[in-house]
Coordinates of C-alpha atoms and ligand atoms in Angstrom, one line a residue:
M1 CA 8.0 -7.0 33.7
A2 CA 5.5 -6.7 31.6
T3 CA 6.5 -4.9 28.3
R4 CA 4.2 -1.8 27.3
L5 CA 3.3 -1.8 23.8
P6 CA 3.4 1.7 21.8
S7 CA 0.1 2.9 21.3
P8 CA -0.6 3.0 17.3
P9 CA -1.3 6.0 15.5
R10 CA -4.7 6.8 14.3
V11 CA -6.1 7.9 11.0
G12 CA -9.1 9.2 9.9
M13 CA -10.4 9.1 6.9
V14 CA -13.1 11.3 4.5
S15 CA -14.0 9.7 1.5
L16 CA -15.7 11.5 -1.6
G17 CA -17.1 11.1 -4.6
C18 CA -17.9 8.0 -6.7
P19 CA -17.3 4.1 -5.9
K20 CA -13.7 4.1 -7.7
N21 CA -12.6 6.8 -5.0
L22 CA -13.9 4.8 -2.3
V23 CA -12.1 1.7 -3.3
D24 CA -8.9 3.9 -3.4
S25 CA -10.0 4.9 0.2
E26 CA -10.4 1.2 1.4
R27 CA -7.0 0.4 -0.1
I28 CA -5.0 3.0 1.5
L29 CA -6.4 1.9 4.7
T30 CA -5.5 -1.6 4.2
T31 CA -2.2 -0.5 3.7
L32 CA -2.1 1.3 7.0
R33 CA -4.2 -0.8 8.8
G34 CA -1.8 -3.7 7.7
Q35 CA 1.2 -1.2 9.3
G36 CA -0.6 -0.9 12.5
Y37 CA -2.5 2.1 12.6
Q38 CA -5.7 2.4 13.8
M39 CA -8.6 4.0 12.4
S40 CA -10.4 6.8 14.4
P41 CA -14.2 7.2 13.6
D42 CA -14.0 10.8 14.5
Y43 CA -11.7 14.2 14.0
Q44 CA -10.8 14.3 17.7
G45 CA -9.1 10.9 18.0
A46 CA -7.2 11.2 14.9
D47 CA -3.4 11.8 14.7
V48 CA -4.1 12.9 11.3
V49 CA -6.8 12.9 8.8
L50 CA -6.8 12.0 5.4
V51 CA -9.3 13.5 2.7
N52 CA -9.9 11.6 -0.6
T53 CA -11.2 14.5 -2.9
C54 CA -13.5 14.0 -5.9
G55 CA -12.6 16.9 -8.8
F56 CA -15.2 15.4 -11.2
L57 CA -17.5 18.4 -11.3
D58 CA -16.9 22.3 -10.0
S59 CA -19.7 21.2 -7.4
A60 CA -17.7 18.3 -6.5
K61 CA -14.4 20.4 -6.3
E62 CA -16.2 23.0 -4.0
E63 CA -17.5 20.2 -2.0
S64 CA -13.8 18.8 -1.6
L65 CA -12.5 22.1 -0.6
E66 CA -15.2 22.5 2.0
A67 CA -14.3 19.1 3.4
I68 CA -10.8 19.9 3.7
G69 CA -11.6 23.4 5.5
E70 CA -14.0 20.9 7.9
A71 CA -11.0 18.7 8.5
I72 CA -8.7 21.5 9.3
A73 CA -10.9 23.6 11.5
E74 CA -11.7 20.3 13.7
N75 CA -8.5 18.5 13.6
G76 CA -5.7 20.9 12.2
R77 CA -3.4 17.8 10.5
V78 CA -4.7 17.0 7.1
I79 CA -3.1 15.3 3.9
V80 CA -5.3 15.6 0.9
T81 CA -5.6 12.9 -1.7
G82 CA -7.7 11.9 -4.8
C83 CA -8.5 13.6 -8.2
M84 CA -8.2 17.2 -6.8
G85 CA -4.7 16.1 -6.4
K86 CA -4.3 17.6 -9.7
E87 CA -5.0 21.0 -8.7
A88 CA -2.4 21.0 -5.6
E89 CA -2.2 24.9 -6.1
I90 CA -5.8 25.7 -5.3
I91 CA -5.5 23.6 -2.5
R92 CA -2.7 24.9 -1.3
A93 CA -3.7 28.5 -1.9
R94 CA -6.5 28.0 0.1
F95 CA -5.2 26.0 2.8
P96 CA -1.6 26.4 3.1
Q97 CA -1.5 24.2 6.4
V98 CA -2.3 21.0 4.2
L99 CA 0.3 18.6 5.3
A100 CA 0.7 16.9 1.9
V101 CA -1.3 16.8 -1.7
T102 CA -0.8 13.9 -3.4
G103 CA -3.1 12.8 -6.6
A104 CA -5.6 10.0 -7.5
H105 CA -4.3 6.2 -7.3
Q106 CA -0.5 7.5 -5.9
Y107 CA -0.8 5.1 -2.8
E108 CA 2.2 5.0 -2.1
Q109 CA 2.8 8.5 -1.7
V110 CA -0.2 9.0 0.7
V111 CA 1.2 6.1 3.0
D112 CA 4.3 8.0 2.8
A113 CA 2.9 11.2 3.8
V114 CA 0.9 9.5 6.6
H115 CA 4.2 8.0 7.9
E116 CA 5.8 11.7 7.9
A117 CA 2.7 12.9 9.6
A118 CA 2.3 10.0 12.3
P119 CA 5.2 8.0 12.2
P120 CA 4.2 4.3 12.5
S121 CA 5.1 2.9 16.0
P122 CA 6.8 -0.9 14.9
S123 CA 6.7 -3.5 17.6
P124 CA 8.4 -6.7 16.9
F125 CA 5.9 -8.2 19.2
V126 CA 2.8 -7.5 17.3
D127 CA 4.1 -6.6 13.8
L128 CA 3.7 -9.5 11.2
V129 CA 5.8 -7.8 8.6
P130 CA 9.4 -6.5 9.6
E131 CA 9.9 -2.7 9.7
A132 CA 11.9 -2.9 6.4
G133 CA 9.1 -4.9 5.1
L134 CA 9.5 -8.3 3.6
K135 CA 12.5 -9.0 1.1
L136 CA 13.2 -11.6 -1.7
T137 CA 17.3 -10.8 -1.6
P138 CA 19.5 -11.6 0.8
R139 CA 19.8 -9.6 3.8
H140 CA 23.1 -7.7 2.9
Y141 CA 21.6 -6.2 -0.3
S142 CA 18.5 -4.3 -1.3
Y143 CA 16.7 -3.1 -4.4
L144 CA 15.4 0.4 -3.9
K145 CA 13.1 1.8 -6.2
I146 CA 12.9 5.3 -6.9
S147 CA 10.3 6.2 -9.3
E148 CA 7.6 4.4 -11.6
G149 CA 6.9 4.8 -15.1
C150 CA 8.7 6.5 -17.7
N151 CA 8.7 9.5 -19.9
H152 CA 10.5 8.1 -22.9
R153 CA 8.8 6.1 -25.8
C154 CA 11.7 3.8 -27.4
A155 CA 10.1 2.2 -30.0
F156 CA 10.5 -1.6 -28.5
C157 CA 9.3 -0.9 -25.0
I158 CA 6.0 -1.1 -23.7
I159 CA 6.9 0.0 -20.1
P160 CA 5.2 3.3 -20.8
Q161 CA 1.9 1.9 -21.8
L162 CA 1.9 -0.6 -19.0
R163 CA 3.1 1.7 -16.3
G164 CA 2.5 5.5 -17.3
D165 CA 4.9 8.7 -17.2
L166 CA 7.4 8.9 -14.8
V167 CA 6.3 9.4 -11.2
S168 CA 9.2 9.9 -8.7
R169 CA 8.8 9.0 -4.9
R170 CA 9.5 11.7 -2.5
P171 CA 13.3 11.7 -1.3
D172 CA 12.8 11.8 2.1
A173 CA 10.6 8.8 1.7
I174 CA 13.5 7.0 -0.2
L175 CA 15.7 8.2 2.3
R176 CA 13.8 6.7 5.3
E177 CA 13.3 3.3 3.6
A178 CA 17.2 3.1 3.2
E179 CA 17.7 4.0 6.8
K180 CA 15.1 1.1 7.7
L181 CA 16.8 -1.2 5.3
V182 CA 20.5 -0.7 6.6
A183 CA 19.0 -1.1 10.2
A184 CA 17.9 -4.4 9.0
G185 CA 21.3 -5.4 7.6
T186 CA 21.5 -4.2 4.0
R187 CA 25.3 -2.9 3.3
E188 CA 24.7 -2.7 -0.5
L189 CA 21.6 -0.8 -1.9
L190 CA 20.8 -1.2 -5.6
V191 CA 19.1 2.1 -7.0
I192 CA 16.7 1.2 -9.5
S193 CA 13.7 2.8 -11.8
Q194 CA 13.0 3.0 -15.5
D195 CA 15.5 5.9 -15.8
T196 CA 17.5 6.9 -12.7
S197 CA 18.8 10.1 -14.4
A198 CA 15.2 11.6 -14.8
Y199 CA 14.3 10.9 -10.9
G200 CA 12.6 14.1 -9.8
V201 CA 11.8 15.7 -13.0
D202 CA 7.7 15.3 -12.4
L203 CA 8.6 16.9 -9.0
R204 CA 10.4 19.7 -10.3
H205 CA 13.6 18.7 -8.0
K206 CA 11.5 20.1 -5.4
A207 CA 13.6 20.0 -1.8
W208 CA 12.2 18.0 1.3
P209 CA 13.3 18.4 4.9
W210 CA 15.7 15.7 5.8
H211 CA 17.7 15.5 9.0
G212 CA 17.5 19.2 9.7
A213 CA 18.7 20.3 6.2
E214 CA 17.2 19.6 2.9
V215 CA 17.2 17.0 0.0
R216 CA 16.1 17.8 -3.5
A217 CA 14.2 15.3 -5.6
H218 CA 17.4 15.0 -7.9
M219 CA 19.7 12.1 -8.8
T220 CA 22.9 13.5 -7.3
D221 CA 21.6 15.0 -4.2
L222 CA 20.1 11.3 -3.6
A223 CA 22.9 9.3 -4.5
R224 CA 24.8 11.8 -2.0
E225 CA 22.3 11.3 0.9
L226 CA 22.1 7.5 0.4
G227 CA 25.9 7.1 0.1
R228 CA 25.9 8.8 3.6
I229 CA 23.5 5.8 4.9
V230 CA 24.7 2.8 3.4
P231 CA 28.3 1.6 2.6
W232 CA 27.6 0.6 -1.1
V233 CA 25.2 2.7 -3.4
R234 CA 24.9 1.4 -7.0
L235 CA 23.1 3.4 -9.5
H236 CA 21.5 1.7 -12.1
Y237 CA 19.4 2.6 -15.3
V238 CA 21.3 5.8 -15.8
Y239 CA 21.6 7.5 -19.0
P240 CA 24.3 9.6 -19.9
Y241 CA 22.8 13.2 -19.8
P242 CA 25.1 16.0 -19.0
H243 CA 23.7 16.1 -15.2
V244 CA 25.2 12.6 -14.6
D245 CA 28.4 14.2 -14.9
Q246 CA 27.9 15.4 -11.0
V247 CA 27.5 12.0 -9.8
V248 CA 30.9 11.1 -10.9
P249 CA 32.9 12.9 -8.4
L250 CA 30.8 11.4 -5.5
M251 CA 32.3 8.0 -7.0
A252 CA 35.5 9.5 -6.8
E253 CA 34.7 10.5 -3.2
G254 CA 33.8 7.1 -2.0
L255 CA 30.2 7.9 -1.6
V256 CA 28.7 6.4 -4.1
L257 CA 30.1 2.8 -6.0
P258 CA 32.3 3.6 -9.3
Y259 CA 29.7 1.8 -11.2
L260 CA 27.2 2.9 -13.8
D261 CA 24.4 1.0 -15.2
I262 CA 23.6 2.6 -18.9
P263 CA 21.6 0.8 -21.4
F264 CA 22.9 2.0 -24.3
Q265 CA 21.2 -0.4 -26.6
H266 CA 23.5 0.4 -29.8
A267 CA 25.6 3.0 -30.8
A268 CA 25.1 3.7 -34.5
P269 CA 23.3 6.9 -35.2
N270 CA 20.4 5.5 -37.6
V271 CA 19.8 2.5 -35.0
L272 CA 19.5 4.7 -32.2
R273 CA 17.2 7.1 -33.8
A274 CA 15.0 4.3 -34.9
M275 CA 14.9 3.3 -31.3
K276 CA 13.8 6.7 -30.3
R277 CA 16.4 6.4 -27.4
P278 CA 16.9 9.1 -25.0
A279 CA 20.2 10.8 -24.5
N280 CA 21.0 9.6 -28.1
E281 CA 24.1 12.0 -28.7
A282 CA 27.5 11.6 -30.4
K283 CA 29.4 12.8 -27.5
V284 CA 28.9 9.7 -25.1
L285 CA 32.6 8.5 -25.9
E286 CA 33.9 11.9 -24.9
R287 CA 31.8 11.9 -21.8
L288 CA 32.8 8.2 -20.9
S289 CA 36.5 9.4 -21.0
N290 CA 35.8 12.6 -19.0
W291 CA 34.5 10.2 -16.0
R292 CA 37.2 8.3 -16.4
A293 CA 39.4 11.0 -15.7
I294 CA 37.8 11.6 -12.8
C295 CA 37.0 8.3 -11.4
P296 CA 39.7 5.8 -13.4
D297 CA 38.0 2.9 -11.4
I298 CA 34.6 3.5 -12.8
A299 CA 33.1 0.3 -14.1
I300 CA 30.4 0.9 -16.8
R301 CA 27.9 -1.6 -17.4
S302 CA 25.3 -1.6 -20.2
T303 CA 23.1 -3.9 -22.7
F304 CA 22.9 -3.6 -26.6
V305 CA 20.2 -5.1 -28.6
V306 CA 21.4 -6.9 -32.1
G307 CA 19.3 -7.2 -35.3
F308 CA 16.7 -4.4 -34.5
P309 CA 14.7 -3.6 -37.6
G310 CA 16.8 -1.6 -40.2
E311 CA 20.2 -2.6 -38.8
T312 CA 22.8 -3.1 -41.5
E313 CA 25.8 -4.4 -41.4
A314 CA 27.2 -0.9 -41.5
D315 CA 25.4 -0.2 -38.2
F316 CA 26.6 -3.2 -36.9
Q317 CA 30.0 -2.8 -37.6
Y318 CA 29.7 0.8 -36.2
L319 CA 28.7 -0.8 -33.0
L320 CA 31.6 -3.3 -32.7
D321 CA 34.2 -0.4 -33.5
W322 CA 32.3 1.7 -30.9
L323 CA 32.5 -0.9 -28.3
D324 CA 36.6 -1.1 -29.0
E325 CA 36.8 2.6 -28.0
A326 CA 34.2 2.4 -25.3
Q327 CA 35.7 -0.4 -23.3
L328 CA 32.8 -0.9 -21.3
D329 CA 33.3 -3.2 -18.4
R330 CA 30.4 -5.4 -18.4
V331 CA 28.2 -6.1 -21.4
G332 CA 24.7 -8.1 -21.9
A333 CA 23.4 -8.7 -25.3
F334 CA 19.9 -9.5 -26.8
R335 CA 18.6 -10.5 -30.1
F336 CA 15.7 -8.4 -31.0
E337 CA 12.5 -9.6 -30.4
P338 CA 9.1 -7.8 -31.1
V339 CA 6.9 -7.1 -27.9
E340 CA 3.0 -7.1 -28.4
G341 CA 2.1 -3.6 -28.9
A342 CA 5.7 -1.9 -29.4
P343 CA 6.0 0.4 -32.1
A344 CA 8.9 -1.3 -33.4
N345 CA 7.0 -4.0 -35.0
N346 CA 5.6 -2.2 -37.6
L347 CA 9.1 -1.0 -38.8
P348 CA 10.1 -2.4 -42.2
D349 CA 13.2 -4.2 -42.8
P350 CA 13.5 -7.0 -40.2
V351 CA 16.8 -8.6 -39.6
P352 CA 16.7 -12.3 -40.7
E353 CA 17.0 -14.8 -37.8
P354 CA 20.5 -16.3 -39.0
V355 CA 21.7 -12.8 -39.3
K356 CA 20.6 -11.9 -35.8
E357 CA 22.2 -14.9 -34.3
E358 CA 25.5 -14.2 -36.3
R359 CA 25.7 -10.8 -34.9
Y360 CA 25.0 -11.8 -31.6
A361 CA 27.8 -14.4 -31.3
R362 CA 30.2 -11.6 -32.6
I363 CA 29.1 -9.1 -29.9
M364 CA 29.5 -11.6 -27.4
E365 CA 33.2 -12.5 -28.5
K366 CA 33.9 -9.0 -28.8
T367 CA 32.6 -8.1 -25.4
A368 CA 34.1 -11.2 -23.7
A369 CA 37.4 -10.2 -24.8
I370 CA 37.2 -6.6 -23.5
S371 CA 36.0 -8.0 -20.2
A372 CA 38.7 -10.7 -20.2
A373 CA 41.8 -7.9 -20.6
K374 CA 40.0 -5.6 -18.3
L375 CA 39.7 -8.3 -15.6
A376 CA 43.4 -9.4 -16.2
A377 CA 44.7 -5.7 -15.7
K378 CA 43.1 -6.3 -12.2
I379 CA 45.2 -9.4 -11.2
G380 CA 47.9 -8.1 -8.4
R381 CA 45.5 -5.1 -7.3
T382 CA 43.5 -5.4 -3.6
L383 CA 40.1 -4.4 -4.1
P384 CA 37.2 -4.3 -1.8
V385 CA 34.7 -7.5 -2.1
I386 CA 31.4 -7.7 -0.6
I387 CA 30.7 -11.3 0.5
D388 CA 27.6 -13.1 -0.8
A389 CA 28.1 -16.5 0.7
V390 CA 30.7 -18.4 2.6
D391 CA 31.0 -22.6 1.8
D392 CA 31.8 -25.3 4.1
E393 CA 35.4 -25.8 2.4
G394 CA 37.0 -22.4 3.5
G395 CA 36.1 -20.7 0.7
A396 CA 33.7 -17.9 -0.1
T397 CA 31.9 -15.9 -3.4
G398 CA 31.8 -12.1 -3.5
R399 CA 31.8 -9.0 -5.8
S400 CA 33.7 -6.4 -6.6
Q401 CA 32.4 -2.8 -6.9
A402 CA 32.4 -3.4 -10.7
D403 CA 29.9 -6.1 -10.2
A404 CA 26.2 -6.3 -9.2
P405 CA 24.2 -9.2 -8.2
E406 CA 23.1 -11.8 -10.5
I407 CA 24.3 -9.7 -13.7
D408 CA 27.6 -9.1 -13.6
G409 CA 30.9 -11.3 -12.5
E410 CA 31.8 -12.4 -9.1
V411 CA 35.2 -12.9 -7.1
F412 CA 35.7 -16.5 -6.0
L413 CA 37.9 -16.5 -2.5
R414 CA 40.2 -19.0 -1.0
D415 CA 41.2 -19.2 2.5
S416 CA 38.1 -17.0 3.6
G417 CA 36.4 -19.4 6.2
H418 CA 36.3 -16.8 8.7
L419 CA 34.0 -14.2 6.6
A420 CA 30.5 -13.8 6.9
Q421 CA 27.6 -12.7 4.2
G422 CA 27.6 -8.9 3.8
D423 CA 31.2 -8.3 5.2
I424 CA 33.2 -6.2 3.1
V425 CA 36.7 -6.8 3.0
P426 CA 40.1 -6.0 0.8
V427 CA 40.9 -8.9 -1.6
L428 CA 44.1 -9.6 -3.4
I429 CA 43.2 -10.7 -7.2
E430 CA 45.2 -13.6 -7.9
D431 CA 43.4 -14.8 -11.2
A432 CA 41.0 -13.7 -13.8
D433 CA 38.9 -15.2 -16.7
A434 CA 36.7 -13.8 -19.2
H435 CA 33.8 -12.8 -16.2
D436 CA 35.2 -13.5 -12.8
L437 CA 37.9 -12.6 -10.6
Y438 CA 39.8 -15.3 -8.1
G439 CA 41.4 -14.0 -4.8
V440 CA 42.4 -14.1 -1.3
P441 CA 41.4 -11.9 1.9
A442 CA 44.3 -9.4 2.0
Ligands
SF4_1 S1 13.3 1.2 -22.8 FE1 13.5 2.4 -20.7 S2 14.0 4.3 -21.3 FE2 12.7 3.6 -22.9 S3 10.8 3.8 -22.9 FE3 11.3 1.6 -21.9 S4 11.4 2.1 -19.8 FE4 11.4 4.1 -20.9

């Protein structure tokens, strides 16, 4: 019996303005064509029409508005992108029926809007790329990027110079990607961005329709919805703002993994000020203890920089004492290194290399001891473990809820040859060292 292939959706494009805009149009069409869309040379044959606008002069804006009007009259299903995307209110006031408005260079947002308006019709017979995209991670876990860029200006970092201010993805587009990843075998999603706690600020936390209800562009709403889609959701790069308190009950409920990756970088107020770190406030220890009261198993992972310019022995000792109190589960430490173009390079009082080395050794010793004690306390407990690999000798390697892949520890299992990669199983913890756990399926 012959298989009938789905007919692909067709996209029309009206490209206005300068050659830069033309290149953007080509790039958008190239992406869509690669996803199986057909191009339509006329309005009538298109399932959706993209109008790539120019907003350089008033006359160009008027021409853009006329082109939008024409596309609406001729087709009715219109997405606007390009330079006039900055003036979305003007467009929406004149053409409320426009399906979406995105700005210049927001390729991903335009493509997401097309997916929404005319969903692609994937077919394993003709698609070169699987629906969930190509992955470099194993099948059972995937990274999910929710935004690009950053609104902070930390003194040691050049990411805002390289990637610009925060641009969040639409929550419905993120959730659709999560669904595809789960359909392709993902059991653990690692949510990443430069600042996950700031997600949706640029979208003013607006809500989008999602499966008959609405989802706001807000970390809490996104985490909750992701928790309904995938068994394990892990949040990375979160700053301890007050609103982060709202995700901790989701952890206690089991919707989101009891794990927060918070790059504190330091604890001493002088150093944090010089670093220009966000959420730099004295109440962090209080916040940690409140989170632990709500969700006693919450694992906190962090990174710290030692030897930042101006860091005194007293500042460093403050950090060590703070770590004693904070009792973080996982800690990575780095010696400060200047990055070309970072404002921190011009700060006075560089810390000599031998002092940096000595402080690095001290922080590693301290955090290894805290980690060893915390892991030893898990001996005798039964914990859920996700299986990363099964070996030929009846053993397996996995991770507990407190361990992100690559950066945290592992759980080494005996008598587990019957398990498969991606299984999530209860494991009786029998032993521990400074970083890893050892156990047997319970
Ligand atoms: S370190 Fe992180 S929060 Fe700070 S500017 Fe860079 S990306 Fe933003």
